[in-house]
């Protein structure tokens, strides 16, 4: 299992090949060539021959060798195939041939021949390894020893590690003092090795994946399959991958499939696992298949026979949670049976109910698989040259690909894609998605004390906020900043158009395309129907001569949002005719760009199209598209198209074409304003030069703070608790300067 896909042939050998225990041997040949017939005396080149003492074969000397006698051998190969998706296993025994093909021939895992990582060692482990090298008499330099670890094979890194640890030009036996390896030197060496190498991501250990695990469980004639996994790092700093699966068979006893580092474990390796199964009501006579696989660089066992694993508390906690999750439906049925005084027996009806429950779950998993397969192409289409997109744009590009792959099945709620599938895919494919720029809507705001910072709690807001963090200790003494822009606030001499988008989530895309700056246009948005505050803003902007351009979805809500944005309401009446222009989307845009539509239903007795008749400019064809038919009493059906259905490139091109058609141009103030701005710019240029000269003088002087500065600040804060520490500091400096002669 440590090599690329290799067939495995297993043939019971003759008596003369028996092992020292007296039991017949099992001859296992692993090689690159598929062979239809392999005799016990045949030489197989380019392969490995392994003889295993197989106790169960001894009885075949008396009772014969029919096909059923080799069932345990077939099951063994089948179980190993379950944990090695890249390998093909073939068993020829008793005149029968069984084969398990590789489900993922190109699949890779961390192999035993791969370099180990320094991050998988502690001082004790590394001391034992160095001691082993010394004991066998291998005189190795520290630099050569360091080069055996992942990420440290380069000449410069090896030299840097050994030099930093104070072990340059030394051999491993130089670390031995008084017959013992010096732990202090090993600790320094290990710290330096870790500092110069990267942590290994858990995914690199090898993830079997949902498709393969489901296939492995289905090979035992099971349905109702649930799968879960988690990759992470335990409290010892070791990466791990845990994968669990659970399925219900039609009959037969419980089947347990437990694997450690891609090897089949014959017995359950942990009492903790027994406890979990008991808590989940999974009994030995239940017709189920339980699959558990754990991968980690270093396994700890409680006995010499390596029969019981000693897992960390974190891995045990994750195992409990994952197994509880996949057996949740089964445990619920068992509890129902217990309430009917059938504690340990499932009725045939309950078994069938569990098997039939897979239909809904399988459909969901099928949609998830199709969405994952479509995700790279969906992001490529959505970002299309601008290299950014919001989550709903990606969803619209993924939707037709998923519908095609599933034969017309797709998610019913868009939030399932944007809040579950897309974030999960990004988390599980970190390297692939590292360059993706996908934004999500803000769901709140953060305000800092004492400073003017108000952060939208969305993807971009949090990203920019975190990137701006600083404690002020690295600031340099420099002249105060003077803005180059004219000090306007509001539309006067700043903008004549404002773009209103009925939904949030386009900020990053608009900023990346430079829409606000290139066209001198203000941008604002809302969620849902316009509020009184939004109407008030439109009213005031209109009075100031600003034209509001409205971009909205091509749906009933979008047209009504645009309509109500410029119409009087009970809470607000416009003081002047609102200057509002509808940009669309419109039906002509949908047809020209071939945008996707999606079905929508309305639950109301009155025709939803009657409200659209109030909207100025909407056509009969558009109303007929949006409201297709009356389905039943109180139910109407129609179609809708979101702005997100456009790719990033389409959206920007559509927007700029609208701007050009309307004559949106840059703002240049009148002559009087320009003259005033010019005099101000000259004045500020003089102030900037003077400030730079004063700053240079301040840098040259030796400014020593008072020795009791901390005490003074604490005293002032007790008297004025509403101050921040830096405001208190400024008051102290002002008081000192006022006292100076």
XYZ file of C-alpha atoms in Angstrom:
741
model
C 0.000 0.000 0.000
C 3.048 2.286 0.026
C 3.413 2.224 -3.776
C 1.357 3.460 -6.732
C -1.550 1.220 -7.804
C -0.304 -2.364 -7.565
C -2.295 -5.623 -7.954
C -2.024 -8.075 -5.086
C -2.189 -11.821 -5.788
C -2.734 -14.159 -2.831
C -2.165 -17.897 -3.281
C -2.026 -20.535 -0.550
C 1.361 -22.196 -0.815
C 2.257 -25.884 -0.572
C 3.296 -27.506 2.708
C 6.938 -27.027 1.985
C 6.317 -23.276 2.164
C 4.918 -23.581 5.685
C 6.124 -21.133 8.290
C 7.992 -22.065 11.449
C 4.704 -22.159 13.367
C 3.593 -25.164 11.380
C 0.731 -23.330 9.678
C 0.494 -23.121 5.891
C 1.834 -19.868 4.497
C -0.091 -17.336 2.486
C 2.008 -16.188 -0.428
C 1.195 -12.572 -1.281
C 2.730 -11.097 -4.400
C 2.561 -7.353 -5.001
C 3.788 -6.205 -8.395
C 3.077 -3.795 -11.220
C 1.791 -6.420 -13.658
C -1.682 -7.944 -13.645
C -1.243 -11.718 -13.935
C -4.114 -14.078 -14.677
C -2.326 -17.121 -13.251
C 0.473 -17.293 -10.687
C 1.841 -20.603 -9.531
C 3.541 -21.151 -6.164
C 6.922 -21.820 -7.796
C 6.681 -19.085 -10.423
C 9.204 -16.267 -10.137
C 7.663 -12.811 -10.232
C 10.026 -10.005 -11.175
C 9.674 -6.351 -10.134
C 7.463 -7.238 -7.187
C 7.536 -8.064 -3.498
C 6.759 -11.508 -2.097
C 5.388 -11.660 1.450
C 4.731 -14.944 3.288
C 2.205 -14.735 6.082
C 1.421 -17.522 8.532
C -2.331 -17.978 7.985
C -3.825 -19.997 10.832
C -7.198 -20.506 9.139
C -5.659 -22.379 6.204
C -4.521 -25.285 8.387
C -8.034 -26.762 8.542
C -8.196 -26.860 4.750
C -5.710 -29.754 4.736
C -8.487 -31.999 6.084
C -11.762 -30.472 4.985
C -10.766 -29.513 1.453
C -10.438 -26.206 -0.331
C -13.808 -25.101 -1.644
C -14.543 -21.480 -2.515
C -16.319 -20.686 0.764
C -13.244 -21.770 2.724
C -11.412 -18.717 1.474
C -14.064 -16.189 2.499
C -11.897 -14.778 5.289
C -9.078 -14.274 2.776
C -11.372 -12.407 0.404
C -12.691 -10.246 3.234
C -9.144 -9.378 4.272
C -8.264 -8.161 0.783
C -11.601 -6.327 0.555
C -10.902 -4.564 3.843
C -7.420 -3.487 2.759
C -8.911 -2.135 -0.466
C -11.258 -0.017 1.668
C -8.286 1.907 3.079
C -6.192 2.134 -0.116
C -8.137 3.673 -3.015
C -5.076 3.700 -5.290
C -4.395 -0.028 -5.180
C -6.003 -2.959 -6.993
C -6.338 -6.211 -5.099
C -6.811 -9.584 -6.781
C -7.270 -12.867 -4.874
C -7.242 -16.215 -6.647
C -8.111 -19.057 -4.302
C -10.225 -22.195 -4.347
C -10.749 -21.905 -8.060
C -12.352 -18.501 -7.643
C -11.084 -15.070 -8.490
C -12.006 -11.898 -6.606
C -10.844 -8.449 -7.649
C -11.161 -4.980 -6.139
C -10.236 -2.248 -8.594
C -8.551 1.029 -7.687
C -11.231 3.724 -7.294
C -8.647 6.532 -7.417
C -5.488 5.370 -9.263
C -3.777 8.778 -8.930
C -4.530 9.132 -5.212
C -1.549 9.939 -2.968
C -0.770 9.737 0.714
C 2.239 10.395 2.929
C 4.341 7.286 2.385
C 6.885 5.691 4.680
C 9.582 6.499 2.131
C 8.704 10.211 2.262
C 10.767 12.492 4.477
C 9.478 12.889 8.004
C 8.707 16.290 9.520
C 10.535 17.885 12.426
C 7.174 19.097 13.729
C 6.195 15.492 14.456
C 8.953 15.132 17.084
C 9.450 16.272 20.632
C 12.799 16.393 22.412
C 12.427 12.850 23.743
C 11.585 11.329 20.347
C 14.423 13.119 18.581
C 16.855 12.129 21.348
C 15.916 8.462 20.851
C 16.401 8.757 17.092
C 19.846 10.361 17.469
C 20.780 7.744 20.080
C 19.810 4.973 17.663
C 22.075 6.414 14.962
C 24.956 6.647 17.429
C 24.431 3.104 18.764
C 24.642 1.492 15.329
C 27.943 3.272 14.738
C 26.832 5.552 11.912
C 29.022 8.634 12.126
C 26.791 11.243 10.587
C 27.146 14.998 10.623
C 24.378 17.073 12.134
C 23.877 18.748 8.771
C 23.310 15.392 7.016
C 20.915 14.360 9.781
C 18.919 17.585 9.388
C 18.722 17.057 5.625
C 16.666 13.897 6.148
C 13.666 15.940 7.324
C 10.985 17.436 5.093
C 11.701 21.008 4.030
C 15.294 20.923 5.313
C 17.141 19.100 2.544
C 18.550 22.279 1.004
C 22.205 23.071 1.667
C 21.513 26.571 2.985
C 18.783 25.431 5.354
C 20.905 22.595 6.746
C 23.764 25.014 7.376
C 21.433 27.601 8.948
C 19.828 25.043 11.289
C 23.095 23.572 12.515
C 24.635 27.018 12.947
C 21.608 28.402 14.798
C 21.615 25.388 17.132
C 25.324 25.882 17.846
C 26.153 22.513 16.259
C 27.914 23.605 13.072
C 30.567 21.176 11.786
C 29.589 18.671 14.496
C 28.648 14.971 14.267
C 25.770 13.263 16.040
C 28.120 11.469 18.432
C 29.362 14.919 19.525
C 25.969 15.365 21.139
C 26.722 12.481 23.528
C 28.036 13.419 26.972
C 28.735 10.885 29.764
C 27.078 8.139 27.763
C 23.859 10.118 27.192
C 22.630 12.344 24.394
C 22.590 15.896 25.716
C 18.865 16.911 25.841
C 19.737 20.614 25.850
C 21.529 20.372 22.516
C 18.710 18.252 21.066
C 16.150 20.814 22.230
C 18.024 23.636 20.498
C 18.403 21.552 17.356
C 14.707 20.652 17.265
C 13.626 24.258 17.819
C 15.819 25.405 14.956
C 14.557 22.618 12.668
C 10.959 23.566 13.369
C 11.713 27.233 12.838
C 13.135 26.615 9.377
C 10.436 24.195 8.144
C 6.717 24.422 7.620
C 3.954 22.536 9.331
C 2.544 19.678 7.271
C -1.116 20.196 6.444
C -3.246 17.269 7.660
C -4.672 16.775 4.161
C -1.249 15.661 2.917
C -1.457 12.552 5.081
C -4.024 11.198 2.644
C -7.812 11.618 2.647
C -9.809 8.654 1.379
C -12.752 10.894 0.556
C -16.493 10.448 0.685
C -16.806 8.767 -2.704
C -14.365 5.996 -1.836
C -15.698 5.411 1.695
C -19.267 5.180 0.384
C -18.060 2.731 -2.274
C -16.309 0.618 0.380
C -19.427 0.461 2.560
C -21.688 -0.261 -0.411
C -19.510 -3.281 -1.256
C -21.002 -4.868 1.878
C -24.513 -4.406 0.419
C -25.275 -1.466 2.668
C -27.405 1.600 2.010
C -28.399 4.625 4.061
C -24.737 5.653 4.083
C -23.602 8.685 6.062
C -20.053 10.052 5.930
C -18.148 12.614 7.994
C -14.538 13.629 8.400
C -12.306 16.140 10.122
C -8.691 17.094 9.579
C -6.814 19.023 12.224
C -4.006 19.087 14.764
C -4.134 17.491 18.205
C -2.848 18.963 21.452
C 0.602 17.432 20.778
C 0.919 19.350 17.512
C 0.458 16.233 15.361
C -1.790 16.460 12.297
C -4.572 13.935 11.952
C -7.352 12.939 9.569
C -10.426 11.112 10.877
C -12.977 9.650 8.457
C -16.070 7.740 9.531
C -18.932 6.142 7.650
C -22.077 4.259 8.561
C -24.533 2.221 6.504
C -27.439 -0.143 7.056
C -27.449 -3.641 5.530
C -30.506 -5.671 4.665
C -29.524 -8.435 7.079
C -26.591 -10.046 8.837
C -24.546 -9.011 11.876
C -22.571 -5.835 12.384
C -19.513 -5.297 10.177
C -16.686 -3.205 11.652
C -14.067 -1.631 9.398
C -11.301 0.028 11.416
C -8.087 1.309 9.878
C -4.952 3.025 11.149
C -2.696 4.761 8.627
C -4.302 2.918 5.696
C -3.876 -0.524 7.257
C -6.727 -2.795 8.334
C -7.001 -3.357 12.083
C -8.421 -6.804 12.835
C -9.773 -5.951 16.292
C -11.309 -2.725 17.573
C -8.164 -0.856 18.722
C -9.701 1.183 21.515
C -12.074 0.776 24.430
C -13.170 4.325 23.667
C -14.543 3.134 20.309
C -16.493 0.375 22.030
C -17.983 2.974 24.360
C -19.007 5.195 21.445
C -20.704 2.300 19.653
C -22.557 1.394 22.819
C -23.706 4.993 23.310
C -24.883 5.069 19.693
C -26.876 1.828 20.256
C -24.846 -0.085 17.639
C -24.957 -3.729 18.796
C -23.214 -6.805 17.446
C -26.419 -8.220 15.924
C -27.445 -4.998 14.140
C -27.358 -5.139 10.307
C -24.946 -2.225 9.914
C -21.481 -1.363 8.603
C -19.258 0.926 10.695
C -16.206 2.498 9.028
C -13.512 4.368 10.990
C -10.118 5.409 9.625
C -7.480 7.431 11.449
C -4.275 8.812 9.965
C -1.574 10.478 12.039
C 2.240 10.520 11.841
C 2.813 8.956 15.245
C 0.627 6.285 16.817
C 0.943 5.488 20.516
C -0.062 2.081 21.865
C -0.700 0.885 25.407
C 0.708 -2.626 24.933
C 3.676 -4.307 23.275
C 1.414 -6.123 20.847
C 0.092 -2.807 19.549
C -3.465 -3.980 20.035
C -4.815 -0.930 21.833
C -4.161 2.589 20.648
C -3.595 5.455 23.074
C -5.207 8.425 21.344
C -5.042 12.039 22.436
C -8.062 13.597 24.108
C -8.775 15.765 21.062
C -8.855 12.822 18.651
C -11.141 10.910 21.001
C -13.459 13.918 21.208
C -13.560 14.286 17.403
C -14.144 10.537 16.956
C -17.068 10.693 19.367
C -18.631 13.640 17.571
C -18.227 12.188 14.076
C -19.552 8.732 14.951
C -22.464 10.234 16.855
C -23.272 12.339 13.792
C -23.306 9.506 11.231
C -25.288 7.134 13.511
C -27.825 9.761 14.600
C -30.737 8.403 12.526
C -29.954 4.817 13.478
C -29.771 5.641 17.190
C -33.118 7.411 16.940
C -34.725 4.236 15.567
C -33.120 2.149 18.289
C -34.498 4.481 20.958
C -37.939 4.153 19.433
C -37.586 0.394 19.626
C -36.491 0.679 23.250
C -39.607 2.661 24.088
C -41.635 -0.233 22.687
C -39.737 -2.638 24.928
C -37.634 -4.058 22.134
C -34.313 -2.749 23.431
C -31.933 -4.685 21.199
C -34.009 -5.618 18.177
C -34.909 -3.655 15.101
C -38.054 -4.650 13.239
C -37.971 -5.258 9.497
C -40.014 -2.074 9.058
C -37.400 -0.036 10.938
C -34.549 -1.546 8.908
C -36.365 -0.701 5.702
C -37.074 2.813 6.982
C -33.368 3.316 7.609
C -32.482 2.001 4.152
C -35.097 4.150 2.445
C -33.945 7.263 4.313
C -30.874 7.221 2.092
C -32.905 8.568 -0.826
C -33.032 12.097 0.531
C -29.519 11.926 1.997
C -28.061 10.420 -1.192
C -29.670 13.125 -3.287
C -28.126 15.770 -1.052
C -24.731 14.082 -1.287
C -25.107 13.780 -5.046
C -25.769 17.503 -5.285
C -22.779 18.190 -3.024
C -20.497 16.019 -5.166
C -21.661 17.761 -8.348
C -21.233 21.186 -6.727
C -17.689 20.343 -5.637
C -16.842 19.166 -9.150
C -18.264 22.375 -10.628
C -16.716 24.797 -8.119
C -13.395 25.613 -9.917
C -15.135 26.283 -13.228
C -17.911 28.261 -11.503
C -15.395 30.557 -9.811
C -13.451 30.982 -13.053
C -16.604 32.030 -14.890
C -17.876 34.272 -12.097
C -14.590 36.147 -11.569
C -13.886 36.289 -15.327
C -10.880 38.547 -15.682
C -11.554 40.746 -12.638
C -10.416 38.017 -10.208
C -13.135 38.638 -7.636
C -16.761 37.583 -7.214
C -19.345 37.395 -4.495
C -20.724 34.081 -3.288
C -24.032 34.346 -5.129
C -22.288 34.997 -8.446
C -20.357 31.749 -7.990
C -23.633 29.992 -7.156
C -25.259 31.086 -10.406
C -22.322 29.838 -12.453
C -22.310 26.506 -10.610
C -26.057 25.966 -10.912
C -26.278 24.887 -14.614
C -23.252 22.617 -14.201
C -24.865 20.904 -11.205
C -28.237 20.586 -12.968
C -26.528 18.889 -15.894
C -24.517 16.529 -13.690
C -27.483 15.499 -11.522
C -30.133 15.264 -14.203
C -32.048 18.308 -13.033
C -31.462 18.187 -9.252
C -30.166 21.229 -7.399
C -30.274 22.990 -4.027
C -33.613 24.507 -3.120
C -32.221 27.277 -0.944
C -29.415 29.509 -2.209
C -28.056 29.901 1.339
C -27.182 26.171 1.322
C -24.688 26.892 -1.457
C -23.354 30.237 -0.205
C -23.207 29.352 3.501
C -22.441 25.601 3.423
C -21.180 24.153 0.137
C -18.921 27.029 -0.920
C -17.270 27.635 2.499
C -16.827 23.880 3.012
C -15.200 23.515 -0.398
C -12.791 26.381 0.312
C -11.884 24.830 3.669
C -11.298 21.369 2.205
C -9.302 22.675 -0.787
C -7.135 25.325 0.853
C -4.266 25.209 -1.631
C -6.530 25.370 -4.681
C -8.620 28.222 -3.246
C -5.719 30.209 -1.796
C -5.894 32.760 -4.650
C -9.693 32.915 -4.815
C -11.272 36.228 -3.802
C -14.874 35.489 -2.824
C -16.786 37.983 -0.723
C -19.748 37.459 1.599
C -22.260 40.024 2.819
C -21.735 41.911 6.058
C -23.919 40.689 8.922
C -23.116 43.346 11.483
C -20.722 46.115 12.465
C -17.841 46.645 14.878
C -16.982 49.996 16.447
C -13.688 50.701 18.230
C -13.517 52.909 21.324
C -11.974 56.407 21.133
C -11.097 56.180 17.437
C -13.254 56.614 14.330
C -13.355 53.005 13.155
C -16.594 51.351 12.054
C -16.118 47.911 10.493
C -18.641 46.018 8.372
C -18.542 42.415 9.575
C -18.382 40.948 6.109
C -15.556 39.206 4.272
C -13.902 42.360 2.950
C -14.542 44.493 6.029
C -12.967 42.005 8.411
C -10.100 41.278 6.000
C -9.181 44.963 5.687
C -9.676 45.591 9.387
C -7.330 42.792 10.438
C -4.731 43.859 7.868
C -4.717 47.364 9.376
C -4.034 46.277 12.957
C -1.073 47.967 14.652
C -0.148 48.832 18.214
C 1.499 52.147 17.368
C 4.970 51.143 18.572
C 6.361 50.998 15.038
C 5.176 54.446 13.991
C 7.849 56.974 13.095
C 8.047 60.635 14.027
C 6.710 62.389 10.961
C 4.829 65.507 9.967
C 1.033 65.438 10.320
C -0.717 64.252 7.138
C -2.443 66.897 5.022
C -5.104 65.616 2.620
C -4.590 66.348 -1.067
C -8.340 66.231 -1.716
C -10.482 69.306 -1.289
C -12.371 69.132 2.050
C -15.859 68.427 0.728
C -18.533 66.375 2.459
C -21.578 65.503 0.423
C -22.288 65.842 -3.275
C -21.310 69.507 -3.820
C -18.224 69.596 -6.062
C -17.768 65.854 -5.523
C -20.405 63.857 -7.445
C -23.518 64.380 -9.580
C -24.662 60.768 -9.777
C -25.249 58.120 -7.131
C -25.592 54.400 -7.818
C -28.133 52.527 -5.688
C -27.904 48.726 -5.731
C -30.792 46.877 -4.140
C -28.491 44.351 -2.474
C -25.120 44.271 -0.769
C -22.123 42.172 -1.765
C -20.820 44.095 -4.792
C -18.491 46.460 -2.902
C -15.263 44.569 -3.655
C -16.124 44.137 -7.323
C -16.994 47.829 -7.753
C -13.838 48.884 -5.897
C -11.652 46.566 -7.973
C -13.129 48.029 -11.179
C -12.712 51.602 -9.852
C -16.324 52.549 -10.607
C -16.643 55.275 -7.948
C -13.334 56.945 -8.841
C -13.519 56.584 -12.625
C -16.999 58.093 -12.850
C -17.091 60.307 -9.713
C -20.170 58.459 -8.542
C -21.384 57.696 -5.013
C -22.505 54.135 -4.267
C -25.001 52.937 -1.678
C -27.098 49.810 -1.186
C -29.659 48.196 1.050
C -31.208 44.858 1.853
C -34.832 44.432 0.892
C -37.384 47.200 0.433
C -36.194 50.793 0.784
C -36.548 52.301 4.229
C -37.648 55.806 5.181
C -33.992 56.691 5.730
C -33.164 55.603 2.168
C -36.055 57.657 0.773
C -34.873 60.646 2.809
C -31.388 60.301 1.327
C -32.781 60.101 -2.234
C -34.924 63.169 -1.503
C -31.975 65.231 -0.240
C -29.720 64.089 -3.090
C -32.382 65.047 -5.636
C -32.704 68.496 -4.087
C -28.917 68.858 -4.426
C -29.116 68.025 -8.137
C -27.849 64.423 -7.848
C -29.381 61.751 -10.072
C -29.846 58.345 -8.438
C -29.264 55.377 -10.753
C -30.969 52.181 -9.576
C -29.655 48.690 -10.336
C -31.938 45.860 -9.241
C -32.786 42.224 -9.843
C -35.175 41.402 -12.662
C -37.937 40.223 -10.379
C -41.090 41.478 -8.741
C -39.253 42.674 -5.621
C -36.611 44.523 -7.671
C -39.170 46.552 -9.614
C -41.101 47.360 -6.445
C -37.892 48.459 -4.656
C -37.162 50.879 -7.496
C -40.807 52.063 -7.495
C -40.996 52.676 -3.739
C -37.575 54.361 -3.741
C -39.109 57.311 -5.618
C -42.681 57.182 -4.270
C -44.219 58.853 -1.239
C -45.000 56.687 1.779
C -46.863 57.165 5.036
C -43.582 57.985 6.818
C -41.910 60.088 4.125
C -43.168 62.462 1.450
C -40.708 63.829 -1.123
C -40.133 67.584 -0.971
C -39.138 67.681 -4.638
C -39.606 65.330 -7.607
C -37.034 62.531 -7.071
C -34.330 62.271 -9.727
C -34.299 58.480 -10.131
C -33.392 56.481 -13.263
C -33.928 52.721 -13.590
C -30.830 50.948 -14.940
C -32.363 47.470 -14.848
C -32.009 44.473 -15.100
C -34.656 44.290 -17.780
C -35.927 41.471 -19.960
C -33.902 42.700 -22.922
C -30.719 42.423 -20.836
C -31.607 38.891 -19.762
C -32.133 37.736 -23.348
C -29.090 39.554 -24.742
C -26.690 38.077 -22.162
C -28.450 34.704 -21.925
C -28.746 34.950 -18.141
C -30.138 32.130 -16.047
C -33.607 32.451 -14.620
C -34.939 30.569 -11.632
C -38.496 29.640 -10.623
C -40.243 31.546 -7.875
C -43.605 31.014 -6.183
C -45.933 33.519 -4.553
C -48.324 32.551 -1.775
C -51.176 35.019 -2.038
C -54.721 35.088 -3.369
C -54.346 38.304 -5.374
C -52.436 38.222 -8.663
C -48.833 39.349 -7.833
C -48.674 41.066 -11.201
C -51.271 43.633 -10.198
C -48.693 45.456 -8.048
C -46.274 45.543 -10.991
C -48.823 47.397 -13.099
C -48.168 50.445 -10.860
C -44.487 50.502 -11.854
C -43.780 53.018 -14.572
C -42.035 51.657 -17.647
C -42.521 47.933 -17.053
C -43.801 46.102 -20.124
C -46.487 43.472 -20.438
C -43.892 40.937 -21.648
C -41.855 41.514 -18.488
C -44.910 41.049 -16.257
C -45.801 37.817 -18.089
C -42.246 36.557 -17.566
C -42.221 37.372 -13.864
C -45.742 35.975 -13.210
C -46.181 32.899 -15.384
C -49.272 31.122 -14.115
C -51.828 30.623 -11.389
C -50.977 27.178 -9.964
C -53.683 26.726 -7.342
C -55.732 28.668 -4.847
C -53.377 31.151 -3.201
C -50.376 30.032 -5.280
C -48.718 31.719 -8.265
C -45.606 30.763 -10.178
C -43.113 32.818 -12.160
C -39.449 33.378 -13.048
C -36.773 35.772 -11.788
C -33.189 36.735 -12.681
C -30.739 38.170 -10.125
C -27.946 40.659 -10.717
C -25.689 37.883 -9.437
C -26.547 35.824 -12.522
C -24.069 38.059 -14.389
C -20.400 37.290 -14.103
C -18.152 39.984 -12.680
C -17.072 41.033 -16.181
C -20.658 41.104 -17.458
C -21.819 43.176 -14.495
C -19.121 45.840 -14.901
C -19.548 46.014 -18.698
C -23.334 46.337 -18.321
C -22.963 49.053 -15.700
C -20.425 51.092 -17.664
C -22.548 50.852 -20.822
C -25.464 52.344 -18.881
C -23.219 55.146 -17.570
C -22.001 56.034 -21.063
C -25.554 56.071 -22.417
C -26.598 58.486 -19.656
C -23.558 60.713 -20.073
C -22.051 60.132 -16.627
C -18.782 62.121 -16.607
C -16.150 63.332 -14.160
C -16.869 66.343 -11.924
C -15.045 69.677 -12.466
C -16.174 72.582 -10.201
C -16.935 76.123 -11.363
C -14.319 78.891 -11.740
C -14.780 80.387 -8.234
C -14.409 77.008 -6.549
C -11.272 76.193 -8.550
C -9.674 79.536 -7.603
C -10.389 78.941 -3.893
C -9.094 75.367 -4.143
C -5.931 76.577 -5.866
C -5.141 79.096 -3.089
C -5.794 76.404 -0.475
C -3.480 73.938 -2.270
C -0.672 76.563 -2.335
C -1.191 77.279 1.397
C -1.110 73.565 2.269
C 2.042 73.059 0.208
C 3.749 75.748 2.324
C 2.419 74.186 5.547
C 3.659 70.775 4.441
C 7.183 72.113 3.817
C 7.213 73.896 7.205
C 5.920 70.798 8.972
C 8.659 68.691 7.419
C 11.306 71.161 8.641
C 9.873 71.158 12.194
C 9.710 67.368 12.146
C 13.399 67.161 11.280
C 14.206 69.465 14.221
C 12.102 67.314 16.556
C 13.984 64.207 15.435
C 17.316 65.877 16.242
C 16.340 66.909 19.795
C 16.573 64.445 22.664
C 13.086 64.137 24.111
C 13.006 62.263 27.407
C 9.638 61.399 29.003
C 9.223 62.039 32.764
C 10.254 59.000 34.855
C 6.803 58.765 36.491
C 4.834 58.896 33.226
C 3.015 55.627 33.918
C 1.936 56.850 37.363
C 0.717 60.184 35.955
C -1.398 58.485 33.284
C -2.940 56.093 35.817
C -3.784 58.984 38.138
C -5.393 61.001 35.348
C -7.450 58.004 34.158
C -8.800 57.508 37.680
C -9.932 61.126 37.699
C -11.252 61.028 34.095
C -12.167 57.405 33.253
C -13.766 58.450 29.930
C -10.303 59.228 28.489
C -8.165 56.755 26.584
C -4.517 56.313 27.542
C -3.259 58.345 24.567
C -5.738 61.161 25.240
C -4.440 61.266 28.828
C -0.880 61.319 27.497
C -1.669 64.330 25.271
C -3.116 66.246 28.242
C 0.037 65.562 30.270
C 2.249 66.765 27.392
C 0.149 69.944 27.031
C 0.476 70.643 30.759
C 4.272 70.162 30.645
C 4.613 72.432 27.593
C 2.537 75.151 29.270
C 4.874 75.070 32.272
C 7.994 75.387 30.095
C 9.610 78.872 30.004
